[in-house]
Tab-separated table of C-alpha atoms in Angstrom:
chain	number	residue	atom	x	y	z
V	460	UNK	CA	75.437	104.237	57.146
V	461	UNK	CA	76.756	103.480	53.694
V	462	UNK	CA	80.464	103.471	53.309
V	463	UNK	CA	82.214	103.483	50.186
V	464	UNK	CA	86.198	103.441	49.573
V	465	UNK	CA	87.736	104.105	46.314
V	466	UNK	CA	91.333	102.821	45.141
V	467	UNK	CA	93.226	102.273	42.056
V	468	UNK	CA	94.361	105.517	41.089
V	469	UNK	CA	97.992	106.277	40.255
V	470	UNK	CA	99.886	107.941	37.783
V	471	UNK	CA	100.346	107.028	34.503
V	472	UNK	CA	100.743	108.154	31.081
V	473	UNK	CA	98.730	108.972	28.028
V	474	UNK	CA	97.513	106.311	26.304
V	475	UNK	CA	97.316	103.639	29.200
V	476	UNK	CA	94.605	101.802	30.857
V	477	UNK	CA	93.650	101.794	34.380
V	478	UNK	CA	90.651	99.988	36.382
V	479	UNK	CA	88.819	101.756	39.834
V	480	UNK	CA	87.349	100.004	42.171
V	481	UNK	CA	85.159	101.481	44.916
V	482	UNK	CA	83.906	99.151	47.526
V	483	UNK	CA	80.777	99.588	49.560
V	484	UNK	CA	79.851	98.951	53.012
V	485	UNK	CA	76.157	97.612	53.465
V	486	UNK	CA	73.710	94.663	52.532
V	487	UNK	CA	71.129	96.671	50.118
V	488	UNK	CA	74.449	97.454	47.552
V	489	UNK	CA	72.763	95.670	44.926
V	490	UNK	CA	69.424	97.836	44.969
V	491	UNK	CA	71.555	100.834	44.712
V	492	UNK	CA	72.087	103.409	42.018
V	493	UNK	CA	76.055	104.199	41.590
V	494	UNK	CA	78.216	106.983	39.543
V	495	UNK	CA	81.581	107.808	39.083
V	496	UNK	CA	82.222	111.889	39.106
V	497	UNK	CA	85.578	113.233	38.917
V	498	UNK	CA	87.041	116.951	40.170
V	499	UNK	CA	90.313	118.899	37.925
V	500	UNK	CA	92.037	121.028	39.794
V	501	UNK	CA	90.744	124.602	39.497
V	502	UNK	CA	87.338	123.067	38.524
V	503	UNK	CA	84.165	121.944	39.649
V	504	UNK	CA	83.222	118.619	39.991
V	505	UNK	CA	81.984	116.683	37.219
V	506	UNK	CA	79.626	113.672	36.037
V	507	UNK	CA	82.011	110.868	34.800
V	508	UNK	CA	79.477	107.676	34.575
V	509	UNK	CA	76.633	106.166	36.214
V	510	UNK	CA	75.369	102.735	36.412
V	511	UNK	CA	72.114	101.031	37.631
V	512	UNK	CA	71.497	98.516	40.193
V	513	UNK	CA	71.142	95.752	37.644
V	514	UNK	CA	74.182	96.874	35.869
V	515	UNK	CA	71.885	97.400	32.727
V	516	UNK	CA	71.513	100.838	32.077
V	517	UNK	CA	74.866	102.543	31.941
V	518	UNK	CA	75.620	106.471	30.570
V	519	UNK	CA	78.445	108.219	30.326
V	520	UNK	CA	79.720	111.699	29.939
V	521	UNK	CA	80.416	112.741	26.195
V	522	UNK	CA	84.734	113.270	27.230
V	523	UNK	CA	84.481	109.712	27.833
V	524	UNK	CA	82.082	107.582	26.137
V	525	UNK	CA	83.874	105.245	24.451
V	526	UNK	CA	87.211	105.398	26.151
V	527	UNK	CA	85.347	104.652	30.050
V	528	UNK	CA	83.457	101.790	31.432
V	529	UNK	CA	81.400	101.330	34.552
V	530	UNK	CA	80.198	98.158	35.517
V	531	UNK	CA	79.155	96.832	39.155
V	532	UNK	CA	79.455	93.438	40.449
V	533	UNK	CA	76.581	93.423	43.147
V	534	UNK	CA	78.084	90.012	44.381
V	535	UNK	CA	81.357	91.977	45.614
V	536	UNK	CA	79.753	94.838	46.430
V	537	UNK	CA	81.794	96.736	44.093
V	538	UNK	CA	81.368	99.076	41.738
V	539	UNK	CA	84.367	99.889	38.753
V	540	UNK	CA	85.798	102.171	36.540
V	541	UNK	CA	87.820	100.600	33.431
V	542	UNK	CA	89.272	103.385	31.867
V	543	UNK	CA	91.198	103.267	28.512
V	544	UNK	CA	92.968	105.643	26.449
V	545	UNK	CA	93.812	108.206	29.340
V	546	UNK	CA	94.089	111.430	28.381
V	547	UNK	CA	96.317	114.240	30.591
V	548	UNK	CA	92.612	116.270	30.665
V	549	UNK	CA	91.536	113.163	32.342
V	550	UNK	CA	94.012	113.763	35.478
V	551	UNK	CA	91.682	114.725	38.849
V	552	UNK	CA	90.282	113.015	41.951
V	553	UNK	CA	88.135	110.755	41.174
V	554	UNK	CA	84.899	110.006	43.217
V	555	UNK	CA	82.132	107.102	43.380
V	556	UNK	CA	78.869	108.215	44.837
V	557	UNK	CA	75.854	105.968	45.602
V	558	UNK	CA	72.000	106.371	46.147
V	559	UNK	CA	69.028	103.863	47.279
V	560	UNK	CA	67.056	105.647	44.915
V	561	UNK	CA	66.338	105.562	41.384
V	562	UNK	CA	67.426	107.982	38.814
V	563	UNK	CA	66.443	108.673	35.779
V	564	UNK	CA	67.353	111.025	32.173
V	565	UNK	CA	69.532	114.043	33.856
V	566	UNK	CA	68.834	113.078	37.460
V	567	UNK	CA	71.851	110.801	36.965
V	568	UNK	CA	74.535	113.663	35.934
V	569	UNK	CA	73.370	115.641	39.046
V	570	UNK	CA	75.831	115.003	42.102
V	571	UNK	CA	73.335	116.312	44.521
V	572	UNK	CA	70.966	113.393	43.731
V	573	UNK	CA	73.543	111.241	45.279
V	574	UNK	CA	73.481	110.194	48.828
V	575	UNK	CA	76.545	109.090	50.031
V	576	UNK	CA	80.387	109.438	48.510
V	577	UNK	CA	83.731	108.277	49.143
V	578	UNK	CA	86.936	109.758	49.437
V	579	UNK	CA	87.891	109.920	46.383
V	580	UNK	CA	91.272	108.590	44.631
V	581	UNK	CA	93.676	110.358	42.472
V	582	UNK	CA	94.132	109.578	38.561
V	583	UNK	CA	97.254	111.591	36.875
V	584	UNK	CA	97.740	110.970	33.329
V	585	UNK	CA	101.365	112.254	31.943
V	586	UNK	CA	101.738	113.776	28.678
């Protein structure tokens, strides 16, 4: 059973940076597929970033491309968030989600494709 434990978030204002970090349980980490998603209140949750197991291929949604960046370190078994430029429409829970499989084109954005999540860890950006 895969574990995975997210920290880092915290409240902070527009403009600032902040880093996640979601650690995961397990020896095959480094052969897995793993995305960032993120849930507003009142709204569904949504595709934030996804990286592959190499750390090569990374995509992002269009609200933060740019501004977000994922990047794994398979050595840690950790996968992380660096987020600059925080917006207030950026404030939600913010989850990391994992797969053995591979993904590819829009099999990435889709949260059901994922196999495993954490518990997610809230980000609140102040106007």
């Amino acid at each position: 059973q895969v574990q995975l434990v997210e920290s880092g978030g915290e409240l902070v204002q527009a403009g600032d940076s902040l880093r996640l970090s979601c650690a995961a349980s397990g020896r095959t980490f480094s052969s897995y597929t793993m995305g960032w998603f993120r849930q507003a209140p009142g709204k569904d949750r949504e595709f934030v970033a996804t990286i592959s197991w190499s750390g090569i291929n990374t995509y992002y949604a269009d609200s933060v491309k740019g501004r977000f960046t994922i990047s794994r370190d398979n050595a840690k078994n950790t996968v992380y968030l660096q987020m600059n430029s925080l917006k207030p429409e950026d404030t939600a829970v913010y989850y990391c989600a994992g797969t053995g499989g591979l993904l590819f084109g829009s099999s990435r954005l889709r949260e059901e494709k994922y196999d495993f999540w954490g518990q997610g860890t809230q980000v609140t950006v102040s106007s």
